[in-house]
């Protein structure tokens, strides 16, 4: 390994020293002694404080947010184009620095035609949906060691709740809220809390008879007056369904009614899609930043607890939480989670778990059908953050979090009766996903968003990996199950430049980029030929921010950065922290190695997400994808959370891609939906999604307020006819009108709120969101080599005779689509296509399928 150049070492030491000073200042802000009486305990207090802060002087350097705020009549400039009232640009159509005043590359006529096409699609026949059971019906005697999960059984004359801790293991919860546990050498007792001594592995020993064993080998046996334990052979104990149990304490879903599925495994689906969630970031940044995991063997009381450092000084130790929530370090908060939740979760509490599995379950019950959980890491932030238990290597983090996703699937399976029985199903291709959704379950897609993907960093302008190493790492993550992938997050790397961040955050991530790559971001004023809004994030300080000294020119850099530039030349090192006036574009674009990665992703059928890339990098990457598509290769593009610029969105739609804007506030999201309606492509099915970015340090939707026009009223009817009541977590009851999107379970309520905000367009928004899962699947199918449908694409129509020959009886569904492309409609057991004859350019063809999905009959419609 090459040694770091001596002068660069000095700079690194200086930056680290500066970081130490900042850390010391933060730590010194923590008050000593007992907490004050004004310690924040409720989100209502936070909301009032935030409203007051919005009127303050802190500038936000985001022209897109400014345009939205100006349109709403709430914008305020500070003299040089900074907006003060949307600190996370969560409601801008692009989070990557776009000016929304003139971003749309389409003409008014094109936008009108696009909206008309989408409106026409909403009139097509709907697929028939059916209600599916939540789980198998319980039998009087359990048929397997998994079947008793969540049930009430007679155990030695006591009604006992069997609370699954894993596949085939249980807590035995008594009516007095105690747990049957081993004690002493051979005793048994009822303990107040769950533990290893109360976590029983159950095995079937005959019809209705089971053994109960602990991890240390002790087994449960009947004894006079109750139970005892033995280190000898386990004694079978009979079980039978009964009544009178006490429910195990857990977060509620508060959704009634069965989930919906399809009448066949291969028909068109309905359901919401969120392609950007971070379900396992409790392992992120060393595993000590996001408090609490998304599930725990012993339930919510064990999982939903605050971080140990947050609990220092009765809630004043949460320094990172304070900074992210825009509070003075040491302000503190009520650290108690379960069961009171008086402070967290809330939309701006970014270090607390928001995707607990029961909250996710509520969203699934309410209509979510595709959920992309992104494996993520940031090695520099991980190294700097002092508390950690995990490796900071991106590759280690990806493997760890992928394993956690599998463990979560097993845990949910355990709650629903055994392997494969749960609603959380990790899928690896669009055909499996369609089957899962039509079973009424949640298709979980494994994605990846890291700053140094596949270990391919860039140092002093040179990649740290070879093409062979990159391909090997890509094959490994594909084998893990990764099906959707971004090429960067916060830093430049061997594949692409990054869009960067703006404001104070940008200054910090730029410094971290230097630590990671040996270079500051290479931002220059964007070319005058770029359309407005086609830009990266504005870096500070820049000449637009700082006045020039009288009679002098502002220098390009101070002495030390000038010295580095002279020593290293143009090798990728940005000479200074003072940039030219904006708008800014990163000069680092798409590398040859990045092109090889995209080529391999196409071969591996991995969906490409261009979010976070620099304008130059994303433009070149989309150029490459268009070239490959024109050459006949299948491509799949998904923009998952508004980190692309507006010039890219129509191109993504033209590639047959899928776009899901950042969810943000319901008001802002409705505006984004209306904008995207004008960008659809006539050759492809249209549906819409939302990228929550939850658990990824993305602020969530704020409440509109109890006095807002047309608020959500409870209960309301959700997708598929389910009834959705206010969500209860322990002692806390949530209301979208006053709490906003405090946790993932409230996305059902957020969708309802967005429909209210849309007014007369509410039903149209509801239709487009319900088609989101189908649109995503069709994009994914095309990435797997399935051609677009021949009705929307006249050039793909075959003669009736050729079509009939290719769709021969006995052909299975997947092979049928490989031969003749995607159906125009998939209704139950009938697929509809378009063919042609010598006298007619559009002949509808119906393919009738068997229940098993093989062709039975082909005929003209």
GROMACS .gro file of N, CA and C in nm, residues 117-171:
model
  165
  117UNK      N    1  -5.282   1.076  -2.119
  117UNK     CA    2  -5.255   0.931  -2.130
  117UNK      C    3  -5.270   0.862  -1.996
  118UNK      N    4  -5.217   0.926  -1.891
  118UNK     CA    5  -5.228   0.865  -1.758
  118UNK      C    6  -5.375   0.859  -1.716
  119UNK      N    7  -5.450   0.966  -1.745
  119UNK     CA    8  -5.592   0.966  -1.712
  119UNK      C    9  -5.666   0.855  -1.786
  120UNK      N   10  -5.627   0.830  -1.911
  120UNK     CA   11  -5.690   0.722  -1.988
  120UNK      C   12  -5.657   0.586  -1.928
  121UNK      N   13  -5.536   0.570  -1.880
  121UNK     CA   14  -5.498   0.443  -1.818
  121UNK      C   15  -5.585   0.412  -1.697
  122UNK      N   16  -5.625   0.516  -1.625
  122UNK     CA   17  -5.706   0.495  -1.505
  122UNK      C   18  -5.844   0.439  -1.538
  123UNK      N   19  -5.885   0.446  -1.665
  123UNK     CA   20  -6.017   0.395  -1.703
  123UNK      C   21  -6.014   0.248  -1.745
  124UNK      N   22  -5.894   0.189  -1.753
  124UNK     CA   23  -5.884   0.050  -1.794
  124UNK      C   24  -5.943  -0.042  -1.687
  125UNK      N   25  -5.979  -0.162  -1.729
  125UNK     CA   26  -6.037  -0.260  -1.636
  125UNK      C   27  -5.938  -0.290  -1.525
  126UNK      N   28  -5.991  -0.303  -1.404
  126UNK     CA   29  -5.909  -0.329  -1.286
  126UNK      C   30  -5.891  -0.480  -1.265
  127UNK      N   31  -5.775  -0.522  -1.215
  127UNK     CA   32  -5.760  -0.664  -1.180
  127UNK      C   33  -5.851  -0.698  -1.061
  128UNK      N   34  -5.900  -0.819  -1.059
  128UNK     CA   35  -5.986  -0.860  -0.947
  128UNK      C   36  -5.898  -0.897  -0.828
  129UNK      N   37  -5.930  -0.837  -0.714
  129UNK     CA   38  -5.857  -0.864  -0.591
  129UNK      C   39  -5.944  -0.945  -0.497
  130UNK      N   40  -5.881  -1.026  -0.415
  130UNK     CA   41  -5.952  -1.110  -0.319
  130UNK      C   42  -5.890  -1.091  -0.181
  131UNK      N   43  -5.969  -1.118  -0.079
  131UNK     CA   44  -5.920  -1.113   0.058
  131UNK      C   45  -5.845  -1.243   0.088
  132UNK      N   46  -5.731  -1.227   0.154
  132UNK     CA   47  -5.653  -1.346   0.191
  132UNK      C   48  -5.641  -1.349   0.343
  133UNK      N   49  -5.634  -1.467   0.403
  133UNK     CA   50  -5.623  -1.475   0.549
  133UNK      C   51  -5.488  -1.425   0.597
  134UNK      N   52  -5.485  -1.369   0.715
  134UNK     CA   53  -5.360  -1.322   0.774
  134UNK      C   54  -5.267  -1.439   0.807
  135UNK      N   55  -5.327  -1.550   0.849
  135UNK     CA   56  -5.249  -1.668   0.882
  135UNK      C   57  -5.341  -1.789   0.876
  136UNK      N   58  -5.281  -1.906   0.883
  136UNK     CA   59  -5.361  -2.030   0.880
  136UNK      C   60  -5.451  -2.038   1.002
  137UNK      N   61  -5.566  -2.100   0.984
  137UNK     CA   62  -5.659  -2.118   1.095
  137UNK      C   63  -5.599  -2.210   1.199
  138UNK      N   64  -5.615  -2.173   1.325
  138UNK     CA   65  -5.559  -2.253   1.434
  138UNK      C   66  -5.640  -2.381   1.455
  139UNK      N   67  -5.570  -2.486   1.481
  139UNK     CA   68  -5.635  -2.612   1.514
  139UNK      C   69  -5.636  -2.631   1.665
  140UNK      N   70  -5.725  -2.716   1.711
  140UNK     CA   71  -5.736  -2.741   1.856
  140UNK      C   72  -5.605  -2.794   1.911
  141UNK      N   73  -5.536  -2.874   1.832
  141UNK     CA   74  -5.405  -2.928   1.871
  141UNK      C   75  -5.303  -2.878   1.768
  142UNK      N   76  -5.194  -2.812   1.809
  142UNK     CA   77  -5.097  -2.759   1.712
  142UNK      C   78  -5.043  -2.869   1.622
  143UNK      N   79  -5.038  -2.840   1.491
  143UNK     CA   80  -4.993  -2.939   1.396
  143UNK      C   81  -4.842  -2.941   1.378
  144UNK      N   82  -4.772  -2.836   1.426
  144UNK     CA   83  -4.626  -2.831   1.416
  144UNK      C   84  -4.572  -2.748   1.531
  145UNK      N   85  -4.441  -2.745   1.541
  145UNK     CA   86  -4.380  -2.668   1.650
  145UNK      C   87  -4.383  -2.518   1.624
  146UNK      N   88  -4.427  -2.479   1.503
  146UNK     CA   89  -4.438  -2.337   1.470
  146UNK      C   90  -4.580  -2.285   1.486
  147UNK      N   91  -4.677  -2.374   1.488
  147UNK     CA   92  -4.817  -2.335   1.472
  147UNK      C   93  -4.874  -2.261   1.592
  148UNK      N   94  -4.814  -2.277   1.711
  148UNK     CA   95  -4.873  -2.216   1.829
  148UNK      C   96  -4.836  -2.069   1.848
  149UNK      N   97  -4.756  -2.010   1.756
  149UNK     CA   98  -4.712  -1.871   1.771
  149UNK      C   99  -4.830  -1.777   1.787
  150UNK      N  100  -4.829  -1.699   1.896
  150UNK     CA  101  -4.933  -1.603   1.924
  150UNK      C  102  -5.062  -1.662   1.975
  151UNK      N  103  -5.065  -1.794   1.994
  151UNK     CA  104  -5.188  -1.860   2.036
  151UNK      C  105  -5.198  -1.876   2.187
  152UNK      N  106  -5.317  -1.917   2.230
  152UNK     CA  107  -5.347  -1.939   2.373
  152UNK      C  108  -5.368  -2.089   2.394
  153UNK      N  109  -5.282  -2.152   2.475
  153UNK     CA  110  -5.285  -2.296   2.495
  153UNK      C  111  -5.284  -2.329   2.644
  154UNK      N  112  -5.348  -2.442   2.673
  154UNK     CA  113  -5.348  -2.492   2.810
  154UNK      C  114  -5.212  -2.558   2.836
  155UNK      N  115  -5.137  -2.503   2.931
  155UNK     CA  116  -5.007  -2.558   2.968
  155UNK      C  117  -5.011  -2.590   3.117
  156UNK      N  118  -5.030  -2.719   3.147
  156UNK     CA  119  -5.036  -2.759   3.287
  156UNK      C  120  -5.152  -2.698   3.362
  157UNK      N  121  -5.265  -2.677   3.293
  157UNK     CA  122  -5.383  -2.620   3.358
  157UNK      C  123  -5.386  -2.468   3.358
  158UNK      N  124  -5.285  -2.403   3.301
  158UNK     CA  125  -5.280  -2.256   3.296
  158UNK      C  126  -5.298  -2.209   3.152
  159UNK      N  127  -5.388  -2.112   3.125
  159UNK     CA  128  -5.391  -2.051   2.992
  159UNK      C  129  -5.259  -1.975   2.970
  160UNK      N  130  -5.191  -2.007   2.863
  160UNK     CA  131  -5.057  -1.952   2.839
  160UNK      C  132  -5.045  -1.901   2.697
  161UNK      N  133  -4.997  -1.778   2.683
  161UNK     CA  134  -4.971  -1.721   2.551
  161UNK      C  135  -4.834  -1.766   2.504
  162UNK      N  136  -4.828  -1.821   2.383
  162UNK     CA  137  -4.701  -1.864   2.323
  162UNK      C  138  -4.650  -1.750   2.234
  163UNK      N  139  -4.557  -1.673   2.288
  163UNK     CA  140  -4.501  -1.561   2.215
  163UNK      C  141  -4.371  -1.605   2.148
  164UNK      N  142  -4.370  -1.609   2.015
  164UNK     CA  143  -4.254  -1.659   1.942
  164UNK      C  144  -4.135  -1.565   1.957
  165UNK      N  145  -4.020  -1.622   1.988
  165UNK     CA  146  -3.894  -1.547   1.990
  165UNK      C  147  -3.809  -1.578   1.867
  166UNK      N  148  -3.846  -1.680   1.796
  166UNK     CA  149  -3.777  -1.725   1.676
  166UNK      C  150  -3.854  -1.841   1.618
  167UNK      N  151  -3.800  -1.905   1.517
  167UNK     CA  152  -3.867  -2.019   1.456
  167UNK      C  153  -3.862  -2.138   1.551
  168UNK      N  154  -3.977  -2.169   1.611
  168UNK     CA  155  -3.986  -2.283   1.701
  168UNK      C  156  -3.943  -2.255   1.843
  169UNK      N  157  -3.922  -2.127   1.881
  169UNK     CA  158  -3.886  -2.094   2.020
  169UNK      C  159  -3.985  -1.991   2.074
  170UNK      N  160  -4.010  -1.998   2.207
  170UNK     CA  161  -4.120  -1.921   2.264
  170UNK      C  162  -4.090  -1.872   2.405
  171UNK      N  163  -4.152  -1.757   2.437
  171UNK     CA  164  -4.175  -1.716   2.575
  171UNK      C  165  -4.312  -1.769   2.613
   0.00000   0.00000   0.00000
